[in-house]
CSV table of C-alpha atoms in Angstrom, one decimal:
chain,number,residue,atom,x,y,z
A,1,MET,CA,-30.3,89.8,136.6
A,2,SER,CA,-30.3,93.6,137.3
A,3,THR,CA,-30.4,94.7,140.9
A,4,GLY,CA,-33.8,96.4,140.4
A,5,ALA,CA,-35.4,93.3,139.2
A,6,HIS,CA,-33.8,91.3,142.0
A,7,LEU,CA,-35.2,93.7,144.6
A,8,LEU,CA,-38.6,93.7,143.0
A,9,LEU,CA,-38.7,89.9,143.1
A,10,ILE,CA,-37.7,89.8,146.7
A,11,ALA,CA,-40.4,92.4,147.6
A,12,VAL,CA,-43.1,90.6,145.7
A,13,THR,CA,-42.3,87.3,147.4
A,14,GLY,CA,-42.0,88.9,150.8
A,15,GLY,CA,-45.4,90.6,150.2
A,16,THR,CA,-47.0,87.2,149.3
A,17,ILE,CA,-45.7,85.6,152.5
A,18,TYR,CA,-47.0,88.6,154.5
A,19,VAL,CA,-50.5,88.2,153.0
A,20,ILE,CA,-50.6,84.5,153.8
A,21,LEU,CA,-49.5,85.1,157.4
A,22,ARG,CA,-52.3,87.7,157.7
A,23,LEU,CA,-54.9,85.3,156.4
A,24,VAL,CA,-53.7,82.7,158.9
A,25,ARG,CA,-53.8,85.1,161.7
A,26,ARG,CA,-57.4,86.0,160.8
A,27,GLN,CA,-58.1,82.3,160.7
A,28,VAL,CA,-59.5,82.5,157.1
A,29,LEU,CA,-57.1,79.8,155.9
A,30,ARG,CA,-57.1,76.4,157.4
A,31,ALA,CA,-53.8,75.4,159.0
A,32,LYS,CA,-52.9,72.7,156.6
A,33,TYR,CA,-53.1,75.1,153.6
A,34,SER,CA,-51.3,77.9,155.4
A,35,LEU,CA,-48.4,75.7,156.3
A,36,LEU,CA,-48.2,74.6,152.6
A,37,TRP,CA,-48.2,78.2,151.3
A,38,VAL,CA,-45.9,79.5,153.9
A,39,THR,CA,-43.4,76.8,153.0
A,40,VAL,CA,-43.7,77.5,149.3
A,41,GLY,CA,-43.4,81.2,150.0
A,42,PHE,CA,-40.2,80.9,152.0
A,43,GLY,CA,-38.8,78.6,149.3
A,44,LEU,CA,-39.5,81.2,146.7
A,45,LEU,CA,-38.0,83.9,148.9
A,46,LEU,CA,-34.8,81.9,149.2
A,47,ILE,CA,-34.5,81.6,145.5
A,48,ALA,CA,-35.4,85.2,144.9
A,49,ALA,CA,-32.8,86.4,147.4
A,50,TRP,CA,-30.1,84.0,146.2
A,51,PRO,CA,-30.6,83.0,142.6
A,52,ALA,CA,-27.3,81.1,142.6
A,53,LEU,CA,-29.1,78.5,144.7
A,54,LEU,CA,-31.2,77.5,141.7
A,55,ASP,CA,-28.1,77.2,139.5
A,56,LEU,CA,-26.5,75.0,142.2
A,57,ILE,CA,-29.5,72.6,142.3
A,58,ALA,CA,-29.9,72.5,138.5
A,59,ASN,CA,-26.2,71.8,138.1
A,60,SER,CA,-26.2,69.0,140.6
A,61,LEU,CA,-29.3,67.4,138.8
A,62,GLY,CA,-27.6,67.8,135.5
A,63,VAL,CA,-30.1,70.4,134.1
A,64,ASN,CA,-28.5,72.8,131.8
A,65,TYR,CA,-31.2,75.5,131.7
A,66,GLN,CA,-32.2,76.4,135.3
A,67,PRO,CA,-35.6,78.1,134.5
A,68,ALA,CA,-36.8,74.8,133.0
A,69,LEU,CA,-36.2,73.0,136.3
A,70,PHE,CA,-38.0,75.8,138.2
A,71,LEU,CA,-41.0,75.8,135.8
A,72,MET,CA,-41.2,72.0,135.7
A,73,LEU,CA,-41.3,71.8,139.5
A,74,ALA,CA,-43.9,74.7,139.7
A,75,VAL,CA,-46.2,73.0,137.1
A,76,ALA,CA,-46.0,69.6,138.8
A,77,PHE,CA,-46.7,71.2,142.2
A,78,LEU,CA,-49.7,73.2,140.9
A,79,LEU,CA,-51.1,70.1,139.1
A,80,ILE,CA,-51.0,68.0,142.2
A,81,LEU,CA,-52.7,70.8,144.1
A,82,VAL,CA,-55.5,71.3,141.6
A,83,VAL,CA,-56.2,67.5,141.5
A,84,HIS,CA,-56.4,67.6,145.3
A,85,PHE,CA,-58.8,70.6,145.2
A,86,SER,CA,-61.0,68.8,142.7
A,87,PHE,CA,-61.2,65.9,145.1
A,88,GLU,CA,-62.0,68.1,148.0
A,89,LEU,CA,-64.6,69.9,146.0
A,90,SER,CA,-66.3,66.7,144.9
A,91,ARG,CA,-66.5,65.5,148.5
A,92,LEU,CA,-67.9,68.8,149.7
A,93,GLU,CA,-70.5,68.8,146.9
A,94,SER,CA,-71.7,65.4,147.8
A,95,ARG,CA,-71.9,66.4,151.5
A,96,VAL,CA,-73.9,69.5,150.7
A,97,ARG,CA,-76.3,67.4,148.6
A,98,THR,CA,-76.8,64.9,151.4
A,99,LEU,CA,-77.4,67.8,153.8
A,100,ALA,CA,-79.9,69.4,151.4
A,101,GLU,CA,-81.8,66.0,151.3
A,102,GLU,CA,-81.7,65.8,155.1
A,103,ILE,CA,-83.1,69.3,155.4
A,104,ALA,CA,-86.0,68.5,153.0
A,105,LEU,CA,-86.8,65.3,155.0
A,106,LEU,CA,-86.7,67.2,158.3
A,107,ARG,CA,-88.8,70.0,157.0
A,108,HIS,CA,-91.3,67.4,155.8
A,109,ASP,CA,-91.4,66.0,159.4
A,110,ALA,CA,-92.1,69.5,160.7
A,111,ASP,CA,-94.8,70.0,158.0
A,112,ILE,CA,-96.7,66.9,159.2
A,113,ARG,CA,-96.8,68.3,162.7
A,114,THR,CA,-98.3,71.6,161.5
A,115,PRO,CA,-100.8,70.6,158.8
A,116,GLU,CA,-102.3,74.0,158.5
A,117,LEU,CA,-100.6,76.1,155.9
A,118,SER,CA,-101.5,79.7,156.5
A,119,ASP,CA,-100.5,82.6,154.3
A,120,ASP,CA,-98.4,84.0,157.0
A,121,ALA,CA,-96.3,80.8,157.0
A,122,ASP,CA,-95.9,81.2,153.3
A,123,SER,CA,-94.4,84.7,153.5
A,124,ILE,CA,-92.1,83.8,156.3
A,125,SER,CA,-90.7,80.8,154.6
A,126,ASP,CA,-90.4,82.7,151.3
A,127,GLU,CA,-88.2,85.3,152.9
A,128,GLY,CA,-85.6,82.8,153.8
A,129,ARG,CA,-85.0,82.0,150.1
A,130,ASP,CA,-82.3,84.0,148.5
A,131,GLU,CA,-82.1,83.0,144.8
B,1,MET,CA,-96.7,38.7,150.7
B,2,GLY,CA,-99.5,39.1,153.2
B,3,SER,CA,-100.6,42.7,153.1
B,4,ALA,CA,-100.9,44.8,150.0
B,5,PRO,CA,-97.6,46.5,148.9
B,6,LYS,CA,-97.2,50.1,149.8
B,7,THR,CA,-96.7,52.3,146.8
B,8,MET,CA,-95.3,55.8,146.5
B,9,ILE,CA,-95.3,58.1,143.5
B,10,VAL,CA,-92.4,60.5,143.4
B,11,ILE,CA,-92.7,63.6,141.3
B,12,PRO,CA,-89.6,65.8,140.9
B,13,ALA,CA,-90.8,69.3,140.2
B,14,PHE,CA,-88.8,72.4,139.4
B,15,ASN,CA,-91.0,75.5,138.8
B,16,GLU,CA,-94.1,73.5,137.9
B,17,GLU,CA,-96.8,75.4,139.7
B,18,ASN,CA,-98.9,75.6,136.5
B,19,SER,CA,-99.0,72.0,135.5
B,20,LEU,CA,-98.8,70.4,138.9
B,21,PRO,CA,-102.5,70.9,140.1
B,22,GLU,CA,-103.8,69.0,137.1
B,23,VAL,CA,-101.3,66.2,137.4
B,24,LEU,CA,-102.0,65.8,141.1
B,25,ALA,CA,-105.8,65.9,140.6
B,26,HIS,CA,-105.5,63.2,138.0
B,27,LEU,CA,-103.4,61.0,140.2
B,28,ALA,CA,-105.8,61.4,143.1
B,29,LEU,CA,-108.6,60.2,140.7
B,30,VAL,CA,-106.8,57.3,139.1
B,31,VAL,CA,-104.6,55.9,141.9
B,32,PRO,CA,-106.1,57.2,145.1
B,33,ASP,CA,-104.4,54.5,147.2
B,34,HIS,CA,-100.9,55.5,146.4
B,35,THR,CA,-98.9,58.0,148.4
B,36,VAL,CA,-97.9,61.0,146.3
B,37,VAL,CA,-94.7,62.8,147.1
B,38,VAL,CA,-93.6,65.9,145.2
B,39,VAL,CA,-90.0,66.9,145.5
B,40,ASP,CA,-89.7,70.6,145.1
B,41,ASP,CA,-86.2,71.0,143.6
B,42,GLY,CA,-85.5,74.6,144.8
B,43,SER,CA,-88.3,76.2,142.8
B,44,SER,CA,-88.6,79.9,142.8
B,45,ASP,CA,-92.4,79.8,142.1
B,46,ARG,CA,-95.1,78.4,144.4
B,47,THR,CA,-94.6,74.7,143.5
B,48,TYR,CA,-94.3,73.8,147.2
B,49,HIS,CA,-97.5,75.6,148.2
B,50,VAL,CA,-99.4,74.2,145.3
B,51,ALA,CA,-98.4,70.7,146.3
B,52,ARG,CA,-99.2,71.1,149.9
B,53,ARG,CA,-102.6,72.7,149.2
B,54,SER,CA,-103.4,69.6,147.1
B,55,GLY,CA,-102.8,67.6,150.2
B,56,VAL,CA,-99.9,65.6,149.0
B,57,ASN,CA,-96.5,65.2,150.7
B,58,CYS,CA,-93.9,67.6,149.6
B,59,LEU,CA,-90.1,67.5,150.1
B,60,ARG,CA,-88.7,71.0,149.6
B,61,LEU,CA,-85.0,71.1,148.7
B,62,PRO,CA,-83.3,74.3,149.9
B,63,PHE,CA,-81.7,74.8,146.4
B,64,ASN,CA,-81.8,73.2,143.0
B,65,LEU,CA,-80.1,69.8,142.9
B,66,GLY,CA,-81.1,68.8,139.4
B,67,ILE,CA,-83.5,66.0,138.6
B,68,GLY,CA,-81.2,63.2,139.7
B,69,GLY,CA,-80.7,64.9,143.1
B,70,ALA,CA,-84.4,65.5,143.5
B,71,LEU,CA,-85.1,61.8,142.7
B,72,ARG,CA,-82.5,60.6,145.1
B,73,ALA,CA,-84.1,62.6,147.9
B,74,GLY,CA,-87.5,61.1,147.0
B,75,PHE,CA,-86.0,57.6,146.9
B,76,ARG,CA,-84.4,58.1,150.3
B,77,PHE,CA,-87.7,59.2,151.7
B,78,ALA,CA,-89.5,56.2,150.2
B,79,PHE,CA,-86.9,53.8,151.6
B,80,GLU,CA,-87.0,55.3,155.1
B,81,GLN,CA,-90.8,55.3,155.1
B,82,GLY,CA,-90.8,51.6,154.1
B,83,PHE,CA,-92.5,51.7,150.7
B,84,ASP,CA,-92.4,48.5,148.7
B,85,ARG,CA,-92.7,50.1,145.2
B,86,VAL,CA,-92.0,53.5,143.9
B,87,VAL,CA,-93.2,55.1,140.6
B,88,GLN,CA,-91.3,57.9,139.1
B,89,PHE,CA,-93.7,60.4,137.5
B,90,ASP,CA,-93.3,63.7,135.6
B,91,ALA,CA,-94.8,67.0,136.9
B,92,ASP,CA,-95.3,68.4,133.4
B,93,GLY,CA,-98.3,66.2,132.6
B,94,GLN,CA,-96.7,64.0,129.8
B,95,HIS,CA,-97.2,60.7,131.7
B,96,ASP,CA,-100.5,58.9,131.8
B,97,ALA,CA,-101.6,58.0,135.3
B,98,HIS,CA,-103.6,55.0,134.0
B,99,GLN,CA,-100.4,53.3,132.9
B,100,ILE,CA,-98.9,53.3,136.4
B,101,ILE,CA,-100.8,50.0,136.9
B,102,GLU,CA,-99.0,48.4,134.0
B,103,LEU,CA,-95.6,49.5,135.3
B,104,LEU,CA,-96.4,48.1,138.8
B,105,ASP,CA,-97.6,44.8,137.3
B,106,GLY,CA,-94.0,44.4,136.1
B,107,ILE,CA,-92.7,44.9,139.6
B,108,ASP,CA,-95.2,42.4,141.0
B,109,GLN,CA,-93.9,39.9,138.5
B,110,GLY,CA,-90.5,40.2,139.9
B,111,ALA,CA,-88.8,43.0,138.0
B,112,ASP,CA,-86.8,45.6,139.9
B,113,LEU,CA,-87.0,48.4,137.3
B,114,VAL,CA,-89.8,48.8,134.8
B,115,ILE,CA,-89.4,51.4,132.2
B,116,GLY,CA,-92.3,53.0,130.4
B,117,SER,CA,-91.1,53.1,126.8
B,118,ARG,CA,-92.4,55.7,124.3
B,119,PHE,CA,-91.1,53.8,121.3
B,120,ALA,CA,-92.2,50.2,122.0
B,121,GLY,CA,-95.3,50.4,119.8
B,122,VAL,CA,-98.1,52.1,121.6
B,123,GLY,CA,-98.8,55.7,120.9
B,124,ASP,CA,-97.0,58.1,118.6
B,125,TYR,CA,-94.5,60.3,120.5
B,126,ASN,CA,-92.6,62.7,118.3
B,127,VAL,CA,-89.2,64.0,119.1
B,128,GLY,CA,-86.9,66.2,116.9
B,129,ARG,CA,-84.6,64.5,114.5
B,130,ALA,CA,-81.4,65.5,116.3
B,131,ARG,CA,-82.8,64.2,119.6
B,132,TYR,CA,-84.0,61.0,117.9
B,133,ALA,CA,-80.5,60.4,116.5
B,134,GLY,CA,-79.1,61.0,120.0
B,135,MET,CA,-81.4,58.5,121.5
B,136,GLY,CA,-80.4,56.1,118.8
B,137,VAL,CA,-76.8,56.4,119.9
B,138,LEU,CA,-77.8,55.9,123.5
B,139,ARG,CA,-79.8,52.8,122.5
B,140,VAL,CA,-76.8,51.2,120.9
B,141,LEU,CA,-74.5,52.2,123.8
B,142,VAL,CA,-76.9,50.8,126.4
B,143,ARG,CA,-77.3,47.6,124.4
B,144,ALA,CA,-73.6,47.1,124.2
B,145,LEU,CA,-73.1,47.9,127.9
B,146,SER,CA,-76.0,46.1,129.4
B,147,GLY,CA,-76.4,43.2,127.0
B,148,GLN,CA,-80.1,43.9,126.9
B,149,LYS,CA,-82.2,45.7,124.2
B,150,PHE,CA,-84.2,48.7,125.2
B,151,THR,CA,-86.2,50.9,122.9
B,152,ASP,CA,-86.3,53.9,125.3
B,153,THR,CA,-83.4,54.5,127.6
B,154,SER,CA,-84.2,58.0,128.8
B,155,SER,CA,-87.9,57.7,129.7
B,156,GLY,CA,-88.6,59.2,133.1
B,157,PHE,CA,-91.7,57.1,133.6
B,158,ARG,CA,-90.5,54.2,135.7
B,159,ALA,CA,-91.4,51.8,138.6
B,160,ILE,CA,-88.8,50.6,141.1
B,161,SER,CA,-88.8,47.7,143.5
B,162,ARG,CA,-87.8,48.0,147.1
B,163,ARG,CA,-84.6,46.0,146.4
B,164,LEU,CA,-83.4,48.5,143.9
B,165,LEU,CA,-84.7,51.4,146.0
B,166,GLY,CA,-82.2,50.6,148.7
B,167,HIS,CA,-79.5,51.1,146.2
B,168,PHE,CA,-80.9,54.3,144.5
B,169,ALA,CA,-81.6,55.9,147.9
B,170,VAL,CA,-77.9,56.4,148.5
B,171,ASP,CA,-76.5,56.1,145.0
B,172,TYR,CA,-78.5,57.6,142.2
B,173,PRO,CA,-76.8,59.3,139.2
B,174,LEU,CA,-76.9,63.0,140.0
B,175,GLU,CA,-76.3,64.7,136.7
B,176,TYR,CA,-78.2,65.2,133.5
B,177,MET,CA,-79.1,61.9,131.7
B,178,ASP,CA,-79.6,60.3,135.1
B,179,SER,CA,-82.2,58.0,133.7
B,180,THR,CA,-79.9,56.3,131.2
B,181,GLU,CA,-77.2,56.0,133.7
B,182,ALA,CA,-79.6,54.5,136.2
B,183,LEU,CA,-80.8,52.0,133.7
B,184,ILE,CA,-77.2,50.8,132.9
B,185,THR,CA,-76.3,50.8,136.6
B,186,ALA,CA,-79.3,48.6,137.4
B,187,CYS,CA,-78.4,46.2,134.6
B,188,ARG,CA,-74.8,46.0,135.7
B,189,LEU,CA,-75.7,45.3,139.3
B,190,GLY,CA,-77.8,42.4,138.1
B,191,TYR,CA,-81.2,43.8,138.8
B,192,ASP,CA,-84.2,42.6,136.6
B,193,VAL,CA,-84.9,45.5,134.2
B,194,ARG,CA,-87.9,45.4,131.9
B,195,GLU,CA,-89.7,47.7,129.5
B,196,VAL,CA,-93.4,48.2,128.9
B,197,PRO,CA,-94.9,50.3,126.1
B,198,VAL,CA,-96.6,53.6,127.2
B,199,THR,CA,-98.2,56.5,125.5
B,200,MET,CA,-97.2,60.1,126.4
B,201,HIS,CA,-99.0,63.4,126.1
B,202,GLU,CA,-97.5,66.6,124.9
B,203,ARG,CA,-95.8,68.4,127.7
B,204,SER,CA,-98.1,71.0,129.3
B,205,GLY,CA,-95.2,73.1,130.4
B,206,GLY,CA,-91.4,73.3,130.4
B,207,GLU,CA,-89.0,72.5,127.6
B,208,ALA,CA,-87.1,69.4,126.6
B,209,SER,CA,-83.5,69.7,127.2
B,210,ASN,CA,-81.5,68.9,124.1
B,211,ARG,CA,-78.7,71.4,123.6
B,212,SER,CA,-76.3,69.6,121.4
B,213,PHE,CA,-73.0,70.6,123.1
B,214,ARG,CA,-74.5,69.5,126.4
B,215,LEU,CA,-75.6,66.2,124.9
B,216,VAL,CA,-72.1,65.5,123.5
B,217,TYR,CA,-70.5,66.4,126.9
B,218,ASN,CA,-72.9,64.1,128.7
B,219,TYR,CA,-72.3,61.2,126.3
B,220,LEU,CA,-68.7,61.5,127.1
B,221,ARG,CA,-69.3,61.8,130.8
B,222,LEU,CA,-71.6,58.8,130.7
B,223,LEU,CA,-68.8,56.8,129.1
B,224,VAL,CA,-66.4,57.8,131.9
B,225,VAL,CA,-68.9,56.9,134.6
B,226,LEU,CA,-69.6,53.5,133.0
B,227,ALA,CA,-65.9,52.8,132.5
B,228,THR,CA,-65.2,53.5,136.1
B,229,SER,CA,-68.3,51.9,137.6
B,230,ALA,CA,-67.6,48.4,136.3
B,231,ARG,CA,-65.6,47.2,139.3
B,232,ARG,CA,-66.9,49.6,141.8
B,233,LYS,CA,-68.6,48.2,144.9
B,234,ALA,CA,-72.1,49.5,145.0
B,235,PRO,CA,-73.3,51.0,148.3
B,236,ALA,CA,-76.9,50.2,149.4
B,237,LEU,CA,-79.0,50.5,152.4
B,238,GLY,CA,-79.7,47.3,154.2
B,239,GLU,CA,-83.1,45.7,154.3
B,240,ASN,CA,-85.0,46.5,157.5
B,241,PRO,CA,-88.5,45.2,157.4
């Protein structure tokens, strides 16, 4: 690998770690994800800075072509992550649905207590809808 | 059974301000003793206000959940309010309020789910050829999976017993083709599912959903759901009289 490409790789990986750390500091990312990405980031930085490490690992595992090992691990990792996100997304969606039902039921309770439906009430409740 | 059973009619409505007044007026005339609940499924028109002005209960969902989601909200309300029987009714005016009585008769005779079938003999309901073929596939599928023969698996005109309501209030199929899925689920769980012939009017508003890609996708999805539901333990709300 040329020195230029080497430096670029290190810079990009370092930049990624920096962005993740910033997100964590601003508390946009939950701790469990930040830990995950910071770990991955430092792993990549290590390989970027010292490519021979990958050769070493590949050799010890008996893999002849090092990039194949790297890509296989990366794909496996991302696949697991995506499945995990699908799971979390399904759970969140089901919770949002239940909350929406709960809101409708509560609003109905409130409606019973204020049986008069004035036109003022219409316009106020319509403003809150953003679709 | 000492007192008369409490009956609720649930009407999922998404942008149905035009057809709703007539439907509600007709219900008030034909079945004045039943409680009517409109579930406004995140409509952007005045569905909610139309329903409330008509003097019926209205559950207003903060955003669109789809028909299955709207129904589940209605079922949950019915269960919490202690209703004994629930009738699922369309907001677009294609169901006939007079036939509610026939559906409820089935419940009183011990059924848990009574389906108003468009194809069981009475009336002449026309659907497109592609849609009819799709329904045919569904019929065969449902027959294979439930071991029972139904002529109309996707009808949205149904009556439900309190026993089944406890189940549907927490676990009702939430995606498109909810009615077929619900039918098979009920059969699988050992509920008594029956069919009675009904007639249906032309829709007074809205459009039938029959995009073919969506249909194929949903058939496949249904298969997955059924394959995985076989051994699943079904959640249900306990009976509290």
